[in-house]
CSV table of C-alpha atoms in Angstrom, one decimal:
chain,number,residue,atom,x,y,z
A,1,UNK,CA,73.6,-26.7,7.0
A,2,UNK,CA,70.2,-28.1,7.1
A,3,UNK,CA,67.4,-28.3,4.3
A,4,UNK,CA,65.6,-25.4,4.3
A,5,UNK,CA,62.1,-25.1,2.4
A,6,UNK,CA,61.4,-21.9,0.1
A,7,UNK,CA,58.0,-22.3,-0.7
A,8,UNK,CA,54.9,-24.9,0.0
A,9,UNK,CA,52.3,-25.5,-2.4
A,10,UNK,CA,49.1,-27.1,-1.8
A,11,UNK,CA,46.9,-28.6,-4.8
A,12,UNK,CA,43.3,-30.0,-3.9
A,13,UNK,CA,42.1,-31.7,-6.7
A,14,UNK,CA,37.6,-31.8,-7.3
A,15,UNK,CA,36.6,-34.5,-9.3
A,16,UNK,CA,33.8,-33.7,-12.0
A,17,UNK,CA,31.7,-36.6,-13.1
A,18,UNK,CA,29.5,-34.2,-15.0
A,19,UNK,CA,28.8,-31.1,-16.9
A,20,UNK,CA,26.1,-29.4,-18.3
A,21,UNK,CA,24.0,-26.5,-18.6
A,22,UNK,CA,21.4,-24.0,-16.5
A,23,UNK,CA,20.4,-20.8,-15.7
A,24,UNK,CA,23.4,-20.6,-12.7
A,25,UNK,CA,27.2,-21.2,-12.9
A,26,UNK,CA,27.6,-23.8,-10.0
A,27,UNK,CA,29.1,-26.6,-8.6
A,28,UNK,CA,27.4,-29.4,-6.6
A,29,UNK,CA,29.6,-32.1,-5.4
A,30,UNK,CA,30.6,-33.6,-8.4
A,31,UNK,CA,28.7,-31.9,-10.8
A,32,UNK,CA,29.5,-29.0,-12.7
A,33,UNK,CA,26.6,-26.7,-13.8
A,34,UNK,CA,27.4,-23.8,-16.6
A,35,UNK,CA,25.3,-20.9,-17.5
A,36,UNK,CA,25.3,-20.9,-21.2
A,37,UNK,CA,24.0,-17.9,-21.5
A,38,UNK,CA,27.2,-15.7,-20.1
A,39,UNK,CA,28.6,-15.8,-23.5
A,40,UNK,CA,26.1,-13.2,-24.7
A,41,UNK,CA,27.7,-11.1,-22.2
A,42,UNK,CA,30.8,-11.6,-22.5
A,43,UNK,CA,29.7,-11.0,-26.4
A,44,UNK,CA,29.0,-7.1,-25.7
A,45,UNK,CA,32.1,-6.4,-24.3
A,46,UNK,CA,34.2,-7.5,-27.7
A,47,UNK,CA,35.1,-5.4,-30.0
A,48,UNK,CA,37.0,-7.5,-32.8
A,49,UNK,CA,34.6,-10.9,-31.8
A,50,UNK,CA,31.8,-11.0,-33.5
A,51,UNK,CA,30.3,-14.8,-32.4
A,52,UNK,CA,30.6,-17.0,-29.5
A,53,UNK,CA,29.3,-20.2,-29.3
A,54,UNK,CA,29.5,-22.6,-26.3
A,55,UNK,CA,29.0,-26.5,-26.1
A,56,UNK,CA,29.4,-28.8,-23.4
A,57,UNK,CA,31.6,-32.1,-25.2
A,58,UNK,CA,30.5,-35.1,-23.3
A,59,UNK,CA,33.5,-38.3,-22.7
A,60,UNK,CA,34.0,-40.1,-26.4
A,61,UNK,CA,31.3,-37.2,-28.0
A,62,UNK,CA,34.3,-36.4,-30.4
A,63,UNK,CA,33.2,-37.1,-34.3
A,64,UNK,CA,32.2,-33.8,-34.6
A,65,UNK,CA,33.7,-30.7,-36.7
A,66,UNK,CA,35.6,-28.1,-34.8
A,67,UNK,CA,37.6,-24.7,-36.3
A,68,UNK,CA,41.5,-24.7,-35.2
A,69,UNK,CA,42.6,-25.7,-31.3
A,70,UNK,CA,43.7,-22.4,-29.9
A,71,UNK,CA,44.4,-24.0,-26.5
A,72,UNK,CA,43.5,-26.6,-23.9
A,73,UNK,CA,42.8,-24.7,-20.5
A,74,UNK,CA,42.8,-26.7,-17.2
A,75,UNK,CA,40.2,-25.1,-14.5
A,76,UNK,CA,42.4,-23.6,-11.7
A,77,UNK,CA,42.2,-21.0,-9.2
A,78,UNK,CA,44.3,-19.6,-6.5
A,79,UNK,CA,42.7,-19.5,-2.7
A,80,UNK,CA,45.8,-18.3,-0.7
A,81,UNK,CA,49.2,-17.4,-1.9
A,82,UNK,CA,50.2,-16.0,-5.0
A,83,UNK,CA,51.3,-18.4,-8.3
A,84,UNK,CA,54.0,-21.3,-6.9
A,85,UNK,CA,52.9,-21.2,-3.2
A,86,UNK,CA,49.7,-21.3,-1.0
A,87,UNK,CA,46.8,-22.9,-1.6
A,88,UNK,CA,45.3,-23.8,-5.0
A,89,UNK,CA,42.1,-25.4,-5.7
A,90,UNK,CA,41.6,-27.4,-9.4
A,91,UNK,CA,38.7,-28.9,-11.3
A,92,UNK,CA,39.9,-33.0,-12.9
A,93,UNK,CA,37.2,-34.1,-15.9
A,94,UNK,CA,36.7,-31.6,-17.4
A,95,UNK,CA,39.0,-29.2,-19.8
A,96,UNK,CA,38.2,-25.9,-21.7
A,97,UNK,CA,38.8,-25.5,-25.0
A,98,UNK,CA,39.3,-22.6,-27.4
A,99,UNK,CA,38.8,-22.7,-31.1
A,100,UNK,CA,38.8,-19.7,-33.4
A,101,UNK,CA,38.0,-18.5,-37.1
A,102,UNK,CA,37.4,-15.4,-38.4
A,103,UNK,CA,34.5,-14.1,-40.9
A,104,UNK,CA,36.4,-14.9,-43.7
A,105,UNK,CA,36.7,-18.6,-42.9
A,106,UNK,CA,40.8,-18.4,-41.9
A,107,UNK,CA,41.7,-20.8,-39.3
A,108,UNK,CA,43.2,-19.0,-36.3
A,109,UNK,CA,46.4,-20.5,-36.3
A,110,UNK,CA,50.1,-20.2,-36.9
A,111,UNK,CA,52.7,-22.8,-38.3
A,112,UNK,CA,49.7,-25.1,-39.0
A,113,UNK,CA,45.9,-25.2,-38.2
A,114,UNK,CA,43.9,-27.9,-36.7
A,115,UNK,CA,40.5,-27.4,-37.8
A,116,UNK,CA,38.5,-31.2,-38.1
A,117,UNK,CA,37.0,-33.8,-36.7
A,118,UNK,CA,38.3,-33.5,-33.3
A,119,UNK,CA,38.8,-37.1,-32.2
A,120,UNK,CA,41.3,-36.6,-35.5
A,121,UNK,CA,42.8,-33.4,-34.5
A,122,UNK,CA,43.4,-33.8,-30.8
A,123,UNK,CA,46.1,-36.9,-29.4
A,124,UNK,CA,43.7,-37.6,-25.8
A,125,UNK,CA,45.5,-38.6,-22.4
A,126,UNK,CA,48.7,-36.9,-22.8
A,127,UNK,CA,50.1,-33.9,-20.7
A,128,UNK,CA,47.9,-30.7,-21.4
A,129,UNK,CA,45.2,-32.5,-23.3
A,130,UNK,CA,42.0,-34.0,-21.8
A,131,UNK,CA,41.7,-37.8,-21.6
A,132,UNK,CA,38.7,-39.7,-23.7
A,133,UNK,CA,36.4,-40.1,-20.2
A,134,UNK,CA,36.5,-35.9,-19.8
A,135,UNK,CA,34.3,-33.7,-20.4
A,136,UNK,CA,35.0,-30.8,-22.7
A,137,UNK,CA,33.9,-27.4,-22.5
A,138,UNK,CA,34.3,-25.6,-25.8
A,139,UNK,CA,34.6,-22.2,-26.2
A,140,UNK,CA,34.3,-21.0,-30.3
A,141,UNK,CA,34.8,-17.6,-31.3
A,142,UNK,CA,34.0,-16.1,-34.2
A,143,UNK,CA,36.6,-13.1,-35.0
A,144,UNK,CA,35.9,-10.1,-38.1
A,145,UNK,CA,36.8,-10.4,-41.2
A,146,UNK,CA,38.8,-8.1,-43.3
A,147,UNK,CA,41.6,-7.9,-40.8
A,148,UNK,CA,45.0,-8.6,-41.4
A,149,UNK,CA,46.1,-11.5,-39.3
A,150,UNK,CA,47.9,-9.9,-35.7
A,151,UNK,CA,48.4,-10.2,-32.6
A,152,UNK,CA,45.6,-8.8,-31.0
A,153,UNK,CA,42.6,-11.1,-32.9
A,154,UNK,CA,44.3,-13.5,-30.5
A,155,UNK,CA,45.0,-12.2,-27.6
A,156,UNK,CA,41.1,-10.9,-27.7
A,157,UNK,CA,40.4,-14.8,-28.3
A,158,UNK,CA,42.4,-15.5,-24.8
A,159,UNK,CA,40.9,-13.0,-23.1
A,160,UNK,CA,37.2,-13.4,-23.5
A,161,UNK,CA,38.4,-17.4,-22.5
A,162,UNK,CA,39.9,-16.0,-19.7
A,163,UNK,CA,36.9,-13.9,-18.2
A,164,UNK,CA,34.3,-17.1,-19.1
A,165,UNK,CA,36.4,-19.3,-17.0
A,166,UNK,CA,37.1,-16.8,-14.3
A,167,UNK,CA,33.1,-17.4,-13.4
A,168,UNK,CA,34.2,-20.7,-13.0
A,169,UNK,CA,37.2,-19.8,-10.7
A,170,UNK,CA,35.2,-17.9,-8.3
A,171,UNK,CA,33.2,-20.3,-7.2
A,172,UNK,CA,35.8,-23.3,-7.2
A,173,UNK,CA,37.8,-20.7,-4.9
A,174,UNK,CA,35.4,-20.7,-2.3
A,175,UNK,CA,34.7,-24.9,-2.3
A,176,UNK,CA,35.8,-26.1,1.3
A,177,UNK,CA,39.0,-27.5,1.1
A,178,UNK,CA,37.9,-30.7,2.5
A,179,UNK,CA,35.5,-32.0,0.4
A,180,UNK,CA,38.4,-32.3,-2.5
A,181,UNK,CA,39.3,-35.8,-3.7
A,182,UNK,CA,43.2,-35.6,-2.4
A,183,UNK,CA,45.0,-33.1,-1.6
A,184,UNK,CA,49.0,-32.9,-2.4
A,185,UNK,CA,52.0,-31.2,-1.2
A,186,UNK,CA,54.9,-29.5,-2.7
A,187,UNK,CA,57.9,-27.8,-1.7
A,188,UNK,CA,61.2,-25.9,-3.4
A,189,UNK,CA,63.5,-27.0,-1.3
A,190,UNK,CA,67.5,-25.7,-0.8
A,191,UNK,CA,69.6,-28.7,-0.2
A,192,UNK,CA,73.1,-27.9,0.6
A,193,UNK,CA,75.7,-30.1,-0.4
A,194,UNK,CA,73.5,-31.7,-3.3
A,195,UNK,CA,73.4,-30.9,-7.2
A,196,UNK,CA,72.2,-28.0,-8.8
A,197,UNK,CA,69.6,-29.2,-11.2
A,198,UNK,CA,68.2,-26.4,-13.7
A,199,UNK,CA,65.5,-27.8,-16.1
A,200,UNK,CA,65.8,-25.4,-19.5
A,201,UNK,CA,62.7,-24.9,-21.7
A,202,UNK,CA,63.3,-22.5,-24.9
A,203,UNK,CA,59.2,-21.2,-25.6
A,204,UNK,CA,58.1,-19.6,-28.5
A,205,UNK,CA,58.1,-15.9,-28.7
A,206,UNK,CA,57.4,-14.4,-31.9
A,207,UNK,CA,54.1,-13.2,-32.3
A,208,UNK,CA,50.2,-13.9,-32.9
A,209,UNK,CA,49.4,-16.7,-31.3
A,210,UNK,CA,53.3,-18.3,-31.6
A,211,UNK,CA,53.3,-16.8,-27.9
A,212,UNK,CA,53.7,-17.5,-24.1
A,213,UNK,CA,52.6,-15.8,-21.1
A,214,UNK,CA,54.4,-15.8,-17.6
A,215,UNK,CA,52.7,-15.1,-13.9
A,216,UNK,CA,49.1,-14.6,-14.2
A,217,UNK,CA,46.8,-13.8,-11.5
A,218,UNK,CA,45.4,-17.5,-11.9
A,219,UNK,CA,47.1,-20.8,-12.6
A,220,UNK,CA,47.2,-21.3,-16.2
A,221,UNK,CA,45.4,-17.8,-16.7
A,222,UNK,CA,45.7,-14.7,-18.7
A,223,UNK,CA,44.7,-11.7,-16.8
A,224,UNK,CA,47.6,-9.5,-15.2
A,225,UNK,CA,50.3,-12.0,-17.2
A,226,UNK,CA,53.1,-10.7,-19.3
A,227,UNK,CA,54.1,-11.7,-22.6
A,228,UNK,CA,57.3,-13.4,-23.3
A,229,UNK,CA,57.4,-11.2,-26.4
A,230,UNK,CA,57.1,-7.8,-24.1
A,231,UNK,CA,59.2,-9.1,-22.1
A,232,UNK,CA,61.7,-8.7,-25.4
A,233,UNK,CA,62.1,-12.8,-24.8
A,234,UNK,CA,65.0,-12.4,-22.0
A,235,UNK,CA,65.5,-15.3,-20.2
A,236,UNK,CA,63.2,-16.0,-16.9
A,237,UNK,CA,64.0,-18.0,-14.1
A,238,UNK,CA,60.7,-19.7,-11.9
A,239,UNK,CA,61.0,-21.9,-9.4
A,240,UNK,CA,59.3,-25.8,-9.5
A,241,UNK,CA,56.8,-25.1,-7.6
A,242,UNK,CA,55.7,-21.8,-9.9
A,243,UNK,CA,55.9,-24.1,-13.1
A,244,UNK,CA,53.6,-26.9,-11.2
A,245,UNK,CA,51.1,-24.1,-10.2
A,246,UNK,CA,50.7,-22.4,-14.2
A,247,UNK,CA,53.2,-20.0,-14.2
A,248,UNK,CA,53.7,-20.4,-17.8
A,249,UNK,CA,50.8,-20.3,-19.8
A,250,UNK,CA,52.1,-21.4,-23.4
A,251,UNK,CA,49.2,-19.8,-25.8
A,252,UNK,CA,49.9,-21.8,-29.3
Protein backbone atom coordinates (compact mmCIF):
# COMPACT_ATOMS: atom_id res chain seq x y z
CA UNK A 1 0.00 0.00 0.00
CA UNK A 2 1.18 3.42 -0.70
CA UNK A 3 1.22 6.68 1.64
CA UNK A 4 -1.80 8.21 1.38
CA UNK A 5 -2.40 11.98 2.66
CA UNK A 6 -5.58 12.82 4.89
CA UNK A 7 -5.41 16.38 5.12
CA UNK A 8 -3.05 19.49 3.90
CA UNK A 9 -2.61 22.40 5.79
CA UNK A 10 -1.23 25.55 4.61
CA UNK A 11 0.13 28.41 7.18
CA UNK A 12 1.24 31.81 5.72
CA UNK A 13 2.91 33.64 8.22
CA UNK A 14 2.67 38.09 8.08
CA UNK A 15 5.36 39.62 9.78
CA UNK A 16 4.40 42.78 12.08
CA UNK A 17 7.18 45.23 12.76
CA UNK A 18 4.56 47.58 14.30
CA UNK A 19 1.43 48.37 16.09
CA UNK A 20 -0.41 51.13 17.03
CA UNK A 21 -3.40 53.06 17.04
CA UNK A 22 -6.17 55.12 14.66
CA UNK A 23 -9.38 55.66 13.70
CA UNK A 24 -9.40 52.28 11.30
CA UNK A 25 -8.51 48.64 12.12
CA UNK A 26 -5.99 47.90 9.27
CA UNK A 27 -3.05 46.32 8.04
CA UNK A 28 -0.41 47.89 5.76
CA UNK A 29 2.45 45.74 4.84
CA UNK A 30 3.98 45.31 7.94
CA UNK A 31 2.17 47.46 10.07
CA UNK A 32 -0.65 46.77 12.15
CA UNK A 33 -3.11 49.68 12.79
CA UNK A 34 -5.86 49.22 15.71
CA UNK A 35 -8.93 51.21 16.27
CA UNK A 36 -8.88 51.78 20.00
CA UNK A 37 -12.00 52.98 20.09
CA UNK A 38 -13.95 49.43 19.33
CA UNK A 39 -13.74 48.63 22.84
CA UNK A 40 -16.55 51.13 23.69
CA UNK A 41 -18.48 49.00 21.53
CA UNK A 42 -17.77 45.95 22.33
CA UNK A 43 -18.38 47.69 25.96
CA UNK A 44 -22.38 47.99 25.32
CA UNK A 45 -22.91 44.70 24.39
CA UNK A 46 -21.58 43.26 28.14
CA UNK A 47 -23.63 42.59 30.59
CA UNK A 48 -21.36 41.34 33.56
CA UNK A 49 -18.18 43.72 32.20
CA UNK A 50 -18.21 46.82 33.38
CA UNK A 51 -14.59 48.38 31.98
CA UNK A 52 -12.34 47.76 29.10
CA UNK A 53 -9.30 49.13 28.61
CA UNK A 54 -6.90 48.63 25.67
CA UNK A 55 -3.00 49.37 25.28
CA UNK A 56 -0.74 48.69 22.67
CA UNK A 57 2.75 47.01 24.75
CA UNK A 58 5.65 47.99 22.60
CA UNK A 59 9.03 45.15 22.45
CA UNK A 60 10.95 45.43 26.17
CA UNK A 61 7.84 48.10 27.30
CA UNK A 62 7.22 45.50 30.20
CA UNK A 63 7.97 47.26 33.86
CA UNK A 64 4.59 48.08 34.01
CA UNK A 65 1.64 46.76 36.44
CA UNK A 66 -0.87 44.38 34.95
CA UNK A 67 -4.17 42.48 36.79
CA UNK A 68 -3.84 38.42 36.36
CA UNK A 69 -2.83 36.82 32.65
CA UNK A 70 -6.03 35.29 31.51
CA UNK A 71 -4.40 34.14 28.26
CA UNK A 72 -1.93 34.74 25.46
CA UNK A 73 -3.86 34.68 22.05
CA UNK A 74 -1.96 34.36 18.76
CA UNK A 75 -3.71 36.32 15.72
CA UNK A 76 -5.11 33.55 13.35
CA UNK A 77 -7.73 33.20 10.88
CA UNK A 78 -8.95 30.58 8.65
CA UNK A 79 -9.24 31.55 4.61
CA UNK A 80 -10.24 28.07 3.18
CA UNK A 81 -10.87 24.90 4.98
CA UNK A 82 -12.22 24.30 8.23
CA UNK A 83 -9.74 23.90 11.59
CA UNK A 84 -6.62 21.22 10.61
CA UNK A 85 -6.81 21.73 6.73
CA UNK A 86 -7.02 24.53 4.05
CA UNK A 87 -5.62 27.51 4.12
CA UNK A 88 -4.72 29.61 7.20
CA UNK A 89 -3.43 33.01 7.37
CA UNK A 90 -1.44 34.28 10.84
CA UNK A 91 -0.03 37.52 12.28
CA UNK A 92 4.10 36.93 13.90
CA UNK A 93 5.06 40.14 16.40
CA UNK A 94 2.52 40.67 17.90
CA UNK A 95 0.29 38.62 20.65
CA UNK A 96 -2.97 39.55 22.44
CA UNK A 97 -3.33 39.43 25.89
CA UNK A 98 -6.22 39.16 28.32
CA UNK A 99 -6.06 40.31 31.88
CA UNK A 100 -9.09 40.43 34.23
CA UNK A 101 -10.31 41.82 37.83
CA UNK A 102 -13.39 42.34 38.99
CA UNK A 103 -14.86 45.60 40.99
CA UNK A 104 -13.97 44.18 44.06
CA UNK A 105 -10.24 44.02 43.30
CA UNK A 106 -10.17 39.81 43.03
CA UNK A 107 -7.73 38.72 40.55
CA UNK A 108 -9.47 36.58 37.81
CA UNK A 109 -7.66 33.50 38.34
CA UNK A 110 -7.71 29.99 39.59
CA UNK A 111 -4.95 27.85 41.28
CA UNK A 112 -2.81 31.07 41.47
CA UNK A 113 -3.07 34.64 40.05
CA UNK A 114 -0.51 36.54 38.13
CA UNK A 115 -1.25 40.08 38.68
CA UNK A 116 2.39 42.33 38.63
CA UNK A 117 4.95 43.77 36.94
CA UNK A 118 4.65 41.92 33.79
CA UNK A 119 8.33 41.45 32.70
CA UNK A 120 8.00 39.48 36.37
CA UNK A 121 4.90 37.64 35.66
CA UNK A 122 5.34 36.46 32.16
CA UNK A 123 8.56 33.80 31.17
CA UNK A 124 9.08 35.65 27.21
CA UNK A 125 10.16 33.32 24.13
CA UNK A 126 8.68 30.09 25.08
CA UNK A 127 5.83 28.17 23.25
CA UNK A 128 2.45 30.23 23.65
CA UNK A 129 4.04 33.36 25.07
CA UNK A 130 5.36 36.35 23.04
CA UNK A 131 9.10 36.89 22.74
CA UNK A 132 10.82 40.35 24.28
CA UNK A 133 11.03 42.01 20.43
CA UNK A 134 6.85 41.53 20.13
CA UNK A 135 4.48 43.69 20.44
CA UNK A 136 1.70 43.19 22.84
CA UNK A 137 -1.86 44.01 22.54
CA UNK A 138 -3.59 44.02 25.92
CA UNK A 139 -6.94 43.55 26.38
CA UNK A 140 -8.09 44.51 30.38
CA UNK A 141 -11.45 43.93 31.51
CA UNK A 142 -12.97 45.06 34.36
CA UNK A 143 -15.79 42.41 35.57
CA UNK A 144 -18.78 43.44 38.63
CA UNK A 145 -18.38 43.16 41.81
CA UNK A 146 -20.58 41.37 44.20
CA UNK A 147 -20.56 38.12 42.27
CA UNK A 148 -19.59 34.99 43.35
CA UNK A 149 -16.70 33.71 41.44
CA UNK A 150 -18.16 31.21 38.26
CA UNK A 151 -17.91 30.24 35.18
CA UNK A 152 -19.47 32.62 33.25
CA UNK A 153 -17.37 36.07 34.59
CA UNK A 154 -14.83 34.15 32.40
CA UNK A 155 -16.17 32.88 29.67
CA UNK A 156 -17.68 36.66 29.21
CA UNK A 157 -13.83 37.77 29.61
CA UNK A 158 -13.08 35.17 26.43
CA UNK A 159 -15.73 36.27 24.58
CA UNK A 160 -15.56 40.01 24.37
CA UNK A 161 -11.46 38.92 23.48
CA UNK A 162 -12.76 36.87 20.97
CA UNK A 163 -15.14 39.47 19.09
CA UNK A 164 -12.13 42.40 19.47
CA UNK A 165 -9.76 40.08 17.71
CA UNK A 166 -12.18 38.75 15.23
CA UNK A 167 -11.92 42.61 13.65
CA UNK A 168 -8.60 41.63 13.34
CA UNK A 169 -9.26 38.32 11.57
CA UNK A 170 -11.31 39.70 8.95
CA UNK A 171 -9.08 41.70 7.48
CA UNK A 172 -5.90 39.35 7.85
CA UNK A 173 -8.37 36.80 5.96
CA UNK A 174 -8.57 38.72 2.96
CA UNK A 175 -4.47 39.71 2.74
CA UNK A 176 -3.14 38.12 -0.60
CA UNK A 177 -1.53 35.08 0.14
CA UNK A 178 1.51 36.13 -1.56
CA UNK A 179 2.68 38.94 0.17
CA UNK A 180 3.21 36.62 3.41
CA UNK A 181 6.81 36.09 4.69
CA UNK A 182 6.89 32.03 4.06
CA UNK A 183 4.48 30.06 3.66
CA UNK A 184 4.60 26.23 5.12
CA UNK A 185 3.08 22.94 4.42
CA UNK A 186 1.62 20.24 6.45
CA UNK A 187 0.07 16.96 5.94
CA UNK A 188 -1.60 13.88 8.18
CA UNK A 189 -0.28 11.35 6.47
CA UNK A 190 -1.35 7.20 6.75
CA UNK A 191 1.82 5.32 6.41
CA UNK A 192 1.25 1.61 6.23
CA UNK A 193 3.58 -0.56 7.56
CA UNK A 194 5.05 2.13 10.03
CA UNK A 195 4.33 2.89 13.90
CA UNK A 196 1.38 4.10 15.32
CA UNK A 197 2.40 7.12 17.26
CA UNK A 198 -0.53 8.76 19.48
CA UNK A 199 0.72 11.93 21.44
CA UNK A 200 -1.63 11.95 24.84
CA UNK A 201 -2.26 15.42 26.50
CA UNK A 202 -4.61 15.19 29.82
CA UNK A 203 -6.17 19.26 29.86
CA UNK A 204 -7.86 20.68 32.58
CA UNK A 205 -11.56 20.46 32.82
CA UNK A 206 -13.06 21.60 35.93
CA UNK A 207 -14.52 24.78 35.85
CA UNK A 208 -14.01 28.74 35.73
CA UNK A 209 -11.32 29.53 33.95
CA UNK A 210 -9.46 25.84 34.92
CA UNK A 211 -10.99 25.08 31.23
CA UNK A 212 -10.28 24.15 27.59
CA UNK A 213 -12.07 24.59 24.45
CA UNK A 214 -11.97 22.26 21.30
CA UNK A 215 -12.88 23.25 17.40
CA UNK A 216 -13.60 26.80 17.06
CA UNK A 217 -14.59 28.61 14.12
CA UNK A 218 -10.93 30.29 14.17
CA UNK A 219 -7.60 28.96 15.02
CA UNK A 220 -7.04 29.44 18.59
CA UNK A 221 -10.63 31.11 18.85
CA UNK A 222 -13.64 30.89 20.98
CA UNK A 223 -16.80 31.39 19.03
CA UNK A 224 -18.79 28.05 17.91
CA UNK A 225 -16.09 25.92 20.35
CA UNK A 226 -17.18 23.41 22.89
CA UNK A 227 -16.07 23.07 26.24
CA UNK A 228 -14.14 20.14 27.51
CA UNK A 229 -16.25 20.40 30.55
CA UNK A 230 -19.68 20.14 28.37
CA UNK A 231 -18.26 17.84 26.65
CA UNK A 232 -18.45 15.83 30.31
CA UNK A 233 -14.36 15.64 29.71
CA UNK A 234 -14.58 12.32 27.47
CA UNK A 235 -11.66 11.74 25.70
CA UNK A 236 -11.15 13.51 22.08
CA UNK A 237 -9.21 12.40 19.41
CA UNK A 238 -7.67 15.38 16.70
CA UNK A 239 -5.52 14.77 14.16
CA UNK A 240 -1.79 16.73 13.90
CA UNK A 241 -2.67 18.80 11.65
CA UNK A 242 -5.96 20.13 13.85
CA UNK A 243 -3.61 20.60 16.93
CA UNK A 244 -1.02 22.68 14.66
CA UNK A 245 -3.96 24.86 13.25
CA UNK A 246 -5.75 25.77 17.17
CA UNK A 247 -7.96 23.17 17.65
CA UNK A 248 -7.47 23.23 21.35
CA UNK A 249 -7.70 26.49 22.84
CA UNK A 250 -6.51 25.89 26.51
CA UNK A 251 -8.32 28.98 28.45
CA UNK A 252 -6.21 29.06 32.03
Amino acid sequence: MEEKILRRLVIKPFHINEVKSGPKTKIDKNELIINVSKVDELLANCELITDIKLDIIKPGDHNREINTIMDIIPISTKVLGRIGEGITHTLTGVYVMLTGVDEDGRQMHEFGSSEGILSEQMVFGRCGTPDKNDYIIHLDVTLKGGLPFSRSLALESFKVCDEFIQEIRDILKVEDGRNAAESREYFDKIKPNSKKVVIVKQIAGQGAMYDNQLFSDEPSGFHGGTSIIDMCNVPMIISPNEYRDGALRAMT
